Each structure stands twice: as structure tokens, then as C-alpha cells.
Short mmCIF file of the C-alpha atoms (twelve columns), coordinates in Angstrom:
data_MODEL
# 
_entry.id   MODEL 
# 
loop_
_atom_site.group_PDB 
_atom_site.id 
_atom_site.type_symbol 
_atom_site.label_atom_id 
_atom_site.label_alt_id 
_atom_site.label_comp_id 
_atom_site.label_asym_id 
_atom_site.label_seq_id 
_atom_site.Cartn_x 
_atom_site.Cartn_y 
_atom_site.Cartn_z 
_atom_site.pdbx_PDB_model_num 
ATOM 1   C CA . UNK A 1   -4.713  15.644  1.819   1 
ATOM 2   C CA . UNK A 2   -4.878  12.201  3.460   1 
ATOM 3   C CA . UNK A 3   -1.745  10.584  6.049   1 
ATOM 4   C CA . UNK A 4   -1.559  7.203   7.042   1 
ATOM 5   C CA . UNK A 5   0.943   5.407   8.498   1 
ATOM 6   C CA . UNK A 6   2.821   2.154   6.892   1 
ATOM 7   C CA . UNK A 7   3.941   -0.672  9.905   1 
ATOM 8   C CA . UNK A 8   7.527   -1.996  8.665   1 
ATOM 9   C CA . UNK A 9   8.764   -2.994  11.596  1 
ATOM 10  C CA . UNK A 10  7.236   -5.168  14.421  1 
ATOM 11  C CA . UNK A 11  9.897   -5.297  17.015  1 
ATOM 12  C CA . UNK A 12  8.621   -3.338  19.876  1 
ATOM 13  C CA . UNK A 13  10.161  -4.064  23.385  1 
ATOM 14  C CA . UNK A 14  9.254   -7.440  25.062  1 
ATOM 15  C CA . UNK A 15  9.328   -9.114  22.151  1 
ATOM 16  C CA . UNK A 16  6.535   -11.556 20.807  1 
ATOM 17  C CA . UNK A 17  4.639   -11.847 23.989  1 
ATOM 18  C CA . UNK A 18  4.243   -7.701  23.957  1 
ATOM 19  C CA . UNK A 19  3.215   -7.782  19.851  1 
ATOM 20  C CA . UNK A 20  -0.134  -8.541  19.929  1 
ATOM 21  C CA . UNK A 21  -0.698  -5.768  22.376  1 
ATOM 22  C CA . UNK A 22  1.595   -3.480  20.851  1 
ATOM 23  C CA . UNK A 23  0.471   -3.772  17.166  1 
ATOM 24  C CA . UNK A 24  -3.562  -3.663  18.600  1 
ATOM 25  C CA . UNK A 25  -2.173  0.016   20.436  1 
ATOM 26  C CA . UNK A 26  -0.652  1.346   17.223  1 
ATOM 27  C CA . UNK A 27  -3.485  0.496   15.203  1 
ATOM 28  C CA . UNK A 28  -6.798  1.992   17.676  1 
ATOM 29  C CA . UNK A 29  -4.296  4.896   18.165  1 
ATOM 30  C CA . UNK A 30  -3.869  5.483   14.573  1 
ATOM 31  C CA . UNK A 31  -7.915  5.463   14.431  1 
ATOM 32  C CA . UNK A 32  -8.214  7.444   17.024  1 
ATOM 33  C CA . UNK A 33  -5.776  10.620  15.684  1 
ATOM 34  C CA . UNK A 34  -7.687  10.412  12.644  1 
ATOM 35  C CA . UNK A 35  -5.375  8.500   10.146  1 
ATOM 36  C CA . UNK A 36  -7.069  7.088   6.762   1 
ATOM 37  C CA . UNK A 37  -5.006  4.331   6.331   1 
ATOM 38  C CA . UNK A 38  -2.458  1.721   8.123   1 
ATOM 39  C CA . UNK A 39  -0.629  -0.033  5.669   1 
ATOM 40  C CA . UNK A 40  1.555   -3.093  6.228   1 
ATOM 41  C CA . UNK A 41  4.498   -4.327  4.779   1 
ATOM 42  C CA . UNK A 42  4.006   -7.188  2.185   1 
ATOM 43  C CA . UNK A 43  7.742   -8.127  3.169   1 
ATOM 44  C CA . UNK A 44  8.594   -12.010 4.168   1 
ATOM 45  C CA . UNK A 45  12.012  -11.005 6.048   1 
ATOM 46  C CA . UNK A 46  12.447  -7.501  7.620   1 
ATOM 47  C CA . UNK A 47  13.561  -4.851  5.760   1 
ATOM 48  C CA . UNK A 48  13.104  -2.067  7.627   1 
ATOM 49  C CA . UNK A 49  16.420  -0.448  6.341   1 
ATOM 50  C CA . UNK A 50  16.854  0.974   10.034  1 
ATOM 51  C CA . UNK A 51  16.583  -2.112  11.551  1 
ATOM 52  C CA . UNK A 52  19.771  -4.262  13.707  1 
ATOM 53  C CA . UNK A 53  20.240  -7.836  12.833  1 
ATOM 54  C CA . UNK A 54  18.425  -9.263  16.121  1 
ATOM 55  C CA . UNK A 55  14.747  -7.650  14.624  1 
ATOM 56  C CA . UNK A 56  13.501  -10.068 13.060  1 
ATOM 57  C CA . UNK A 57  9.653   -10.325 13.818  1 
ATOM 58  C CA . UNK A 58  8.351   -10.245 10.720  1 
ATOM 59  C CA . UNK A 59  4.737   -10.592 10.284  1 
ATOM 60  C CA . UNK A 60  2.935   -12.099 7.014   1 
ATOM 61  C CA . UNK A 61  0.975   -9.609  6.137   1 
ATOM 62  C CA . UNK A 62  -2.926  -10.262 5.330   1 
ATOM 63  C CA . UNK A 63  -2.632  -12.503 8.893   1 
ATOM 64  C CA . UNK A 64  -1.709  -8.940  10.345  1 
ATOM 65  C CA . UNK A 65  -4.455  -7.182  8.379   1 
ATOM 66  C CA . UNK A 66  -6.770  -9.711  9.843   1 
ATOM 67  C CA . UNK A 67  -5.690  -8.592  13.042  1 
ATOM 68  C CA . UNK A 68  -5.790  -5.006  12.354  1 
ATOM 69  C CA . UNK A 69  -9.311  -5.674  11.168  1 
ATOM 70  C CA . UNK A 70  -10.350 -7.212  13.763  1 
ATOM 71  C CA . UNK A 71  -8.730  -4.166  16.245  1 
ATOM 72  C CA . UNK A 72  -10.736 -1.276  14.605  1 
ATOM 73  C CA . UNK A 73  -14.021 -0.186  13.345  1 
ATOM 74  C CA . UNK A 74  -13.364 2.886   10.807  1 
ATOM 75  C CA . UNK A 75  -9.700  2.927   9.575   1 
ATOM 76  C CA . UNK A 76  -8.772  1.691   6.105   1 
ATOM 77  C CA . UNK A 77  -6.208  -1.385  5.905   1 
ATOM 78  C CA . UNK A 78  -4.250  -2.795  3.139   1 
ATOM 79  C CA . UNK A 79  -0.406  -3.788  1.976   1 
ATOM 80  C CA . UNK A 80  2.158   -2.259  0.692   1 
ATOM 81  C CA . UNK A 81  2.492   -3.849  -1.460  1 
ATOM 82  C CA . UNK A 82  2.255   -7.065  -1.844  1 
ATOM 83  C CA . UNK A 83  4.682   -8.686  -4.443  1 
ATOM 84  C CA . UNK A 84  2.490   -10.619 -7.688  1 
ATOM 85  C CA . UNK A 85  4.660   -13.644 -7.655  1 
ATOM 86  C CA . UNK A 86  4.293   -14.741 -3.964  1 
ATOM 87  C CA . UNK A 87  0.808   -15.878 -4.142  1 
ATOM 88  C CA . UNK A 88  -1.261  -17.388 -6.899  1 
ATOM 89  C CA . UNK A 89  -3.732  -15.118 -8.452  1 
ATOM 90  C CA . UNK A 90  -6.474  -16.875 -7.279  1 
ATOM 91  C CA . UNK A 91  -5.482  -17.212 -3.372  1 
ATOM 92  C CA . UNK A 92  -4.456  -13.536 -3.622  1 
ATOM 93  C CA . UNK A 93  -7.933  -12.094 -4.769  1 
ATOM 94  C CA . UNK A 94  -9.598  -14.919 -2.644  1 
ATOM 95  C CA . UNK A 95  -7.516  -12.896 0.469   1 
ATOM 96  C CA . UNK A 96  -8.346  -9.716  -0.275  1 
ATOM 97  C CA . UNK A 97  -11.374 -10.233 -0.837  1 
ATOM 98  C CA . UNK A 98  -12.581 -11.841 2.462   1 
ATOM 99  C CA . UNK A 99  -10.769 -8.896  4.191   1 
ATOM 100 C CA . UNK A 100 -12.607 -6.229  2.529   1 
ATOM 101 C CA . UNK A 101 -15.636 -8.696  3.879   1 
ATOM 102 C CA . UNK A 102 -14.680 -9.123  7.438   1 
ATOM 103 C CA . UNK A 103 -13.472 -5.304  7.499   1 
ATOM 104 C CA . UNK A 104 -16.619 -3.941  6.839   1 
ATOM 105 C CA . UNK A 105 -15.440 -2.466  2.873   1 
ATOM 106 C CA . UNK A 106 -12.339 -1.100  4.337   1 
ATOM 107 C CA . UNK A 107 -9.682  -3.282  2.360   1 
ATOM 108 C CA . UNK A 108 -6.893  -1.965  -0.507  1 
ATOM 109 C CA . UNK A 109 -5.406  -4.196  -2.477  1 
ATOM 110 C CA . UNK A 110 -2.092  -2.804  -2.943  1 
ATOM 111 C CA . UNK A 111 0.550   -5.135  -5.178  1 
ATOM 112 C CA . UNK A 112 3.380   -4.477  -7.609  1 
ATOM 113 C CA . UNK A 113 5.415   -6.877  -9.605  1 
ATOM 114 C CA . UNK A 114 7.757   -8.002  -6.656  1 
ATOM 115 C CA . UNK A 115 11.681  -7.286  -5.763  1 
ATOM 116 C CA . UNK A 116 14.556  -9.813  -5.472  1 
ATOM 117 C CA . UNK A 117 16.053  -10.481 -2.399  1 
ATOM 118 C CA . UNK A 118 13.967  -12.467 -0.102  1 
ATOM 119 C CA . UNK A 119 12.672  -14.831 -2.870  1 
ATOM 120 C CA . UNK A 120 15.776  -16.301 -3.353  1 
ATOM 121 C CA . UNK A 121 16.538  -16.479 0.655   1 
ATOM 122 C CA . UNK A 122 13.127  -18.398 1.119   1 
ATOM 123 C CA . UNK A 123 12.928  -20.196 -1.953  1 
ATOM 124 C CA . UNK A 124 9.872   -18.218 -3.544  1 
ATOM 125 C CA . UNK A 125 9.370   -17.696 -7.231  1 
ATOM 126 C CA . UNK A 126 10.774  -14.998 -8.830  1 
ATOM 127 C CA . UNK A 127 10.415  -14.908 -12.669 1 
ATOM 128 C CA . UNK A 128 12.225  -12.208 -14.983 1 
ATOM 129 C CA . UNK A 129 10.644  -8.885  -14.417 1 
ATOM 130 C CA . UNK A 130 9.020   -8.737  -17.488 1 
ATOM 131 C CA . UNK A 131 6.931   -12.218 -16.759 1 
ATOM 132 C CA . UNK A 132 6.044   -10.277 -13.111 1 
ATOM 133 C CA . UNK A 133 5.020   -7.296  -15.102 1 
ATOM 134 C CA . UNK A 134 2.871   -9.613  -17.069 1 
ATOM 135 C CA . UNK A 135 1.421   -11.986 -14.166 1 
ATOM 136 C CA . UNK A 136 0.710   -8.126  -12.514 1 
ATOM 137 C CA . UNK A 137 -1.810  -6.945  -15.006 1 
ATOM 138 C CA . UNK A 138 -3.361  -10.737 -15.706 1 
ATOM 139 C CA . UNK A 139 -4.054  -10.534 -11.768 1 
ATOM 140 C CA . UNK A 140 -5.651  -7.015  -11.798 1 
ATOM 141 C CA . UNK A 141 -7.592  -7.914  -14.947 1 
ATOM 142 C CA . UNK A 142 -8.591  -11.297 -13.116 1 
ATOM 143 C CA . UNK A 143 -9.632  -9.251  -9.813  1 
ATOM 144 C CA . UNK A 144 -11.730 -6.913  -12.100 1 
ATOM 145 C CA . UNK A 145 -13.621 -9.789  -13.318 1 
ATOM 146 C CA . UNK A 146 -14.156 -11.217 -10.078 1 
ATOM 147 C CA . UNK A 147 -15.421 -8.532  -8.432  1 
ATOM 148 C CA . UNK A 148 -18.155 -7.601  -11.678 1 
ATOM 149 C CA . UNK A 149 -19.201 -11.487 -10.805 1 
ATOM 150 C CA . UNK A 150 -17.796 -12.721 -14.201 1 
ATOM 151 C CA . UNK A 151 -16.216 -16.047 -14.341 1 
ATOM 152 C CA . UNK A 152 -14.393 -16.153 -18.076 1 
ATOM 153 C CA . UNK A 153 -11.056 -16.180 -18.392 1 
ATOM 154 C CA . UNK A 154 -8.350  -18.916 -19.086 1 
ATOM 155 C CA . UNK A 155 -7.903  -22.200 -17.799 1 
ATOM 156 C CA . UNK A 156 -5.208  -22.396 -14.442 1 
ATOM 157 C CA . UNK A 157 -5.802  -18.272 -13.977 1 
ATOM 158 C CA . UNK A 158 -8.361  -19.069 -10.948 1 
ATOM 159 C CA . UNK A 159 -11.070 -18.285 -13.301 1 
ATOM 160 C CA . UNK A 160 -12.174 -21.029 -15.229 1 
ATOM 161 C CA . UNK A 161 -14.530 -22.183 -13.245 1 
ATOM 162 C CA . UNK A 162 -18.538 -22.266 -13.429 1 
ATOM 163 C CA . UNK A 163 -18.544 -22.006 -9.532  1 
ATOM 164 C CA . UNK A 164 -18.038 -18.828 -6.968  1 
ATOM 165 C CA . UNK A 165 -14.618 -18.619 -6.046  1 
ATOM 166 C CA . UNK A 166 -14.658 -15.544 -4.094  1 
ATOM 167 C CA . UNK A 167 -16.766 -13.760 -2.296  1 
ATOM 168 C CA . UNK A 168 -18.320 -10.305 -3.431  1 
ATOM 169 C CA . UNK A 169 -16.839 -7.318  -1.634  1 
ATOM 170 C CA . UNK A 170 -18.720 -5.229  0.026   1 
ATOM 171 C CA . UNK A 171 -18.077 -2.517  -2.348  1 
ATOM 172 C CA . UNK A 172 -18.164 -2.457  -6.094  1 
ATOM 173 C CA . UNK A 173 -14.698 -3.600  -6.092  1 
ATOM 174 C CA . UNK A 174 -11.631 -3.138  -3.934  1 
ATOM 175 C CA . UNK A 175 -9.801  -0.071  -4.532  1 
ATOM 176 C CA . UNK A 176 -6.470  -0.845  -6.028  1 
ATOM 177 C CA . UNK A 177 -2.792  0.594   -5.419  1 
ATOM 178 C CA . UNK A 178 -0.200  0.060   -7.205  1 
ATOM 179 C CA . UNK A 179 3.998   0.399   -5.816  1 
ATOM 180 C CA . UNK A 180 6.508   1.458   -8.333  1 
ATOM 181 C CA . UNK A 181 7.448   4.182   -10.268 1 
ATOM 182 C CA . UNK A 182 8.409   2.652   -14.116 1 
ATOM 183 C CA . UNK A 183 7.275   4.948   -16.312 1 
ATOM 184 C CA . UNK A 184 6.954   2.113   -19.361 1 
ATOM 185 C CA . UNK A 185 5.283   -0.447  -17.804 1 
ATOM 186 C CA . UNK A 186 4.255   0.624   -13.785 1 
ATOM 187 C CA . UNK A 187 2.355   3.831   -14.518 1 
ATOM 188 C CA . UNK A 188 0.628   2.695   -17.128 1 
ATOM 189 C CA . UNK A 189 -0.527  -0.066  -15.366 1 
ATOM 190 C CA . UNK A 190 -1.594  2.264   -12.459 1 
ATOM 191 C CA . UNK A 191 -3.809  4.396   -15.178 1 
ATOM 192 C CA . UNK A 192 -5.491  1.311   -16.562 1 
ATOM 193 C CA . UNK A 193 -5.995  -0.274  -13.371 1 
ATOM 194 C CA . UNK A 194 -5.711  0.902   -10.443 1 
ATOM 195 C CA . UNK A 195 -7.471  3.816   -8.120  1 
ATOM 196 C CA . UNK A 196 -3.773  4.863   -6.351  1 
ATOM 197 C CA . UNK A 197 -0.297  4.828   -6.999  1 
ATOM 198 C CA . UNK A 198 2.554   5.000   -4.648  1 
ATOM 199 C CA . UNK A 199 5.885   7.023   -5.152  1 
ATOM 200 C CA . UNK A 200 8.883   7.377   -3.443  1 
ATOM 201 C CA . UNK A 201 9.840   11.067  -1.611  1 
ATOM 202 C CA . UNK A 202 13.085  11.656  -3.291  1 
ATOM 203 C CA . UNK A 203 14.769  14.746  -1.645  1 
ATOM 204 C CA . UNK A 204 15.734  16.532  -4.771  1 
ATOM 205 C CA . UNK A 205 13.392  19.290  -4.329  1 
ATOM 206 C CA . UNK A 206 10.118  17.502  -5.991  1 
ATOM 207 C CA . UNK A 207 11.769  17.762  -9.253  1 
ATOM 208 C CA . UNK A 208 11.344  13.694  -9.468  1 
ATOM 209 C CA . UNK A 209 7.853   13.404  -8.032  1 
ATOM 210 C CA . UNK A 210 6.232   16.023  -10.443 1 
ATOM 211 C CA . UNK A 211 7.973   14.059  -13.503 1 
ATOM 212 C CA . UNK A 212 6.416   10.826  -11.737 1 
ATOM 213 C CA . UNK A 213 3.012   12.526  -11.983 1 
ATOM 214 C CA . UNK A 214 3.069   14.057  -15.221 1 
ATOM 215 C CA . UNK A 215 4.344   10.312  -17.166 1 
ATOM 216 C CA . UNK A 216 1.251   9.223   -15.176 1 
ATOM 217 C CA . UNK A 217 -1.201  12.442  -16.492 1 
ATOM 218 C CA . UNK A 218 0.161   11.469  -20.132 1 
ATOM 219 C CA . UNK A 219 -0.407  7.868   -19.628 1 
ATOM 220 C CA . UNK A 220 -3.956  8.592   -18.549 1 
ATOM 221 C CA . UNK A 221 -4.708  10.958  -21.388 1 
ATOM 222 C CA . UNK A 222 -3.829  8.657   -23.696 1 
ATOM 223 C CA . UNK A 223 -6.137  5.901   -22.723 1 
ATOM 224 C CA . UNK A 224 -8.827  8.767   -22.047 1 
ATOM 225 C CA . UNK A 225 -9.013  8.488   -18.193 1 
ATOM 226 C CA . UNK A 226 -9.205  11.960  -15.801 1 
ATOM 227 C CA . UNK A 227 -5.851  12.169  -14.391 1 
ATOM 228 C CA . UNK A 228 -7.389  13.429  -11.174 1 
ATOM 229 C CA . UNK A 229 -9.419  10.288  -10.995 1 
ATOM 230 C CA . UNK A 230 -6.110  8.483   -9.646  1 
ATOM 231 C CA . UNK A 231 -5.004  9.050   -6.044  1 
ATOM 232 C CA . UNK A 232 -1.239  9.907   -5.749  1 
ATOM 233 C CA . UNK A 233 0.232   8.614   -2.918  1 
ATOM 234 C CA . UNK A 234 3.614   9.338   -1.327  1 
ATOM 235 C CA . UNK A 235 5.717   7.649   0.890   1 
ATOM 236 C CA . UNK A 236 7.738   9.636   3.182   1 
ATOM 237 C CA . UNK A 237 10.243  9.036   6.532   1 
ATOM 238 C CA . UNK A 238 9.154   10.801  9.695   1 
ATOM 239 C CA . UNK A 239 12.723  12.229  10.502  1 
ATOM 240 C CA . UNK A 240 13.787  11.770  13.993  1 
ATOM 241 C CA . UNK A 241 13.063  14.705  16.194  1 
ATOM 242 C CA . UNK A 242 10.406  15.932  13.543  1 
ATOM 243 C CA . UNK A 243 7.592   17.687  15.621  1 
ATOM 244 C CA . UNK A 244 4.147   18.170  14.313  1 
ATOM 245 C CA . UNK A 245 4.438   21.534  12.616  1 
ATOM 246 C CA . UNK A 246 7.698   20.676  10.879  1 
ATOM 247 C CA . UNK A 247 6.169   17.654  9.758   1 
ATOM 248 C CA . UNK A 248 2.913   19.344  8.585   1 
ATOM 249 C CA . UNK A 249 4.612   22.205  6.628   1 
ATOM 250 C CA . UNK A 250 6.434   19.320  4.682   1 
ATOM 251 C CA . UNK A 251 3.403   17.426  3.940   1 
ATOM 252 C CA . UNK A 252 2.075   20.821  2.450   1 
ATOM 253 C CA . UNK A 253 5.491   20.920  0.224   1 
ATOM 254 C CA . UNK A 254 4.308   17.008  -0.765  1 
ATOM 255 C CA . UNK A 255 0.865   18.592  -1.693  1 
ATOM 256 C CA . UNK A 256 2.324   21.520  -3.288  1 
ATOM 257 C CA . UNK A 257 4.190   18.738  -5.689  1 
ATOM 258 C CA . UNK A 258 0.933   17.359  -6.866  1 
ATOM 259 C CA . UNK A 259 0.550   14.895  -4.171  1 
ATOM 260 C CA . UNK A 260 -2.649  13.870  -2.193  1 
ATOM 261 C CA . UNK A 261 -2.070  11.249  0.186   1 
ATOM 262 C CA . UNK A 262 1.258   10.507  2.581   1 
ATOM 263 C CA . UNK A 263 2.077   7.257   4.051   1 
ATOM 264 C CA . UNK A 264 4.344   7.832   6.843   1 
ATOM 265 C CA . UNK A 265 6.890   5.034   7.667   1 
ATOM 266 C CA . UNK A 266 8.719   5.466   10.720  1 
ATOM 267 C CA . UNK A 267 12.393  4.093   11.987  1 
ATOM 268 C CA . UNK A 268 11.670  0.822   14.318  1 
ATOM 269 C CA . UNK A 269 8.461   0.300   15.687  1 
ATOM 270 C CA . UNK A 270 5.838   3.294   15.589  1 
ATOM 271 C CA . UNK A 271 6.145   4.868   19.214  1 
ATOM 272 C CA . UNK A 272 2.096   6.437   20.723  1 
ATOM 273 C CA . UNK A 273 4.186   9.975   20.702  1 
ATOM 274 C CA . UNK A 274 5.306   9.885   16.637  1 
ATOM 275 C CA . UNK A 275 1.538   8.752   16.329  1 
ATOM 276 C CA . UNK A 276 0.215   11.649  17.641  1 
ATOM 277 C CA . UNK A 277 2.972   14.214  15.388  1 
ATOM 278 C CA . UNK A 278 1.416   12.540  12.024  1 
ATOM 279 C CA . UNK A 279 -2.106  12.575  13.480  1 
ATOM 280 C CA . UNK A 280 -1.790  16.654  14.624  1 
ATOM 281 C CA . UNK A 281 0.146   17.234  11.043  1 
ATOM 282 C CA . UNK A 282 -2.610  15.271  9.425   1 
ATOM 283 C CA . UNK A 283 -5.118  17.276  10.832  1 
ATOM 284 C CA . UNK A 284 -3.161  20.813  10.029  1 
ATOM 285 C CA . UNK A 285 -3.579  19.783  6.247   1 
ATOM 286 C CA . UNK A 286 -6.940  17.668  6.321   1 
ATOM 287 C CA . UNK A 287 -7.957  20.893  4.249   1 
ATOM 288 C CA . UNK A 288 -5.359  21.187  1.236   1 
# 
């Protein structure tokens, strides 16, 4: 089972002057303890449920990922997840492909249909839900064509030029993770376009998670795709005081529900001892 962390809070003690060093220490320690990926939340306002009003040092995601790429050499990096309406499709694809090139092939495209709230505060576009899902599918199709070296497309979607507009990624393509658990559209898009989904750890003894996985499997079979080719990630919280052994037991339980990859969040900024606990738990479950 893979284990990763999601950085959702940047308010380390010492304020912004301390932030670059604390962030670099966090990502290098995550790499040292053997974690799979460092994800960052692509929010423009602080979204950590445990953050107080004074904790406002939320960084822009793709700038932060560039910094993380330069601070590490092995660990994968990506957003959990980018709202499709915040960036023009061609610009988003160029950004994540550039990240893949400069990181030596370690980038993920984490993407979703978006969420209400901060878009209204910051004056960003937030079309109706159905339009956002349509836009999400267009971005996924465009990314596939761009990474395959094709330039055909619809005028205005970023592929109507005969000139190359995005670099080719280090690998054949940048892997795609789609966030969300909607059964009709989100999980259908996962089956058609994604390498991974992201579900949520709901405390109901796995009933919801198993149901969502069953729905995803049906979508895959409907289009002739092997369900096992989709990595099933789950966002889960490291509870205060939860040690490595207890957390490893919980990871094993999640694996038993059908999850392949745990993405761990924590209240507040990541601390070295919490990263060590996650690393120890990861080593205990790596053979699951």
C-alpha cells in the first residue's frame, strides 16, 4: 500500500520568514522516510478545517510544487486537487507538463470539478456544476491529445494552433488523479480518463468506500477497462496522538476495503514527529 501526505496548512511558527525552510524540511523528510507523494491543496484561501483565522499563509499550488521539485529528487508531487475552472485549459496543461519536465518525471495532474466558496470571494469563475464537469472532460481530452503530440481540437481550447504549445512530458503522459466521489459523472470520468481516483475516509466501517469502489468498477467494466488499472486513493486524517502502530492498523483496514494508496492530512502544519510516524506506518504496510 502506498502512503503519501497532503500539505493543507503552511502556518509554521515563525511566519512567512520561516516558511521556505519549514516547507523544504517537510518535503525532504517525507522523501527520507519513504513516502510516495507530497500533495498540496490547490486552494487560494486556507482550507484546513482546524485552522484559526490567524492562519492565512496559504500558498499558490503550482508555484509551491516548483519549489518542492527543486527541494527533492525522488518523491512524486501534485495537487489534491486543482479546480478545473481556475486556470485556462492550455495554461494548466502547460504548467503541469512543465512541472513534470523540471522534476524529472515526478508530477501528477490532480484535478476535479471544483467547489463553491473561495471563487466568489476572489472573483474567480465558477460556472454551474454541469458546466464544470463538461469543462473537466474537455481538459482531460485536451491533455491526452497534447501529451500524444496531436494538435487537432476545437478553436479556443488551446489546441487549434499548428505550433507546439506544451512541452512533452518525461513519461508518455503525466498521470491523472481525479478527486471526488460522485457516482454518475466523477467516477465515470475516472474510468475513462484517470490513473487514480481520490475518495474520502468516512467513519462508517467502510460501507461508503466499498460502495464507491463497486460503482467505479462497474464504470470500468462498462467500457472494457480493467478496474485494477485505476489506483484507489483515500484521504484520511492522522489523529492527534495516533502512533505509528495504530495508524498502520488503520491503513491495513483501509486496504481491506479496496484502497491502494492513503493520502494523509493532519491538523495544522506537518511536524517532524508526525512525518516520522507516517513513515513508520508506511513501512509496516508496504507489502499489503
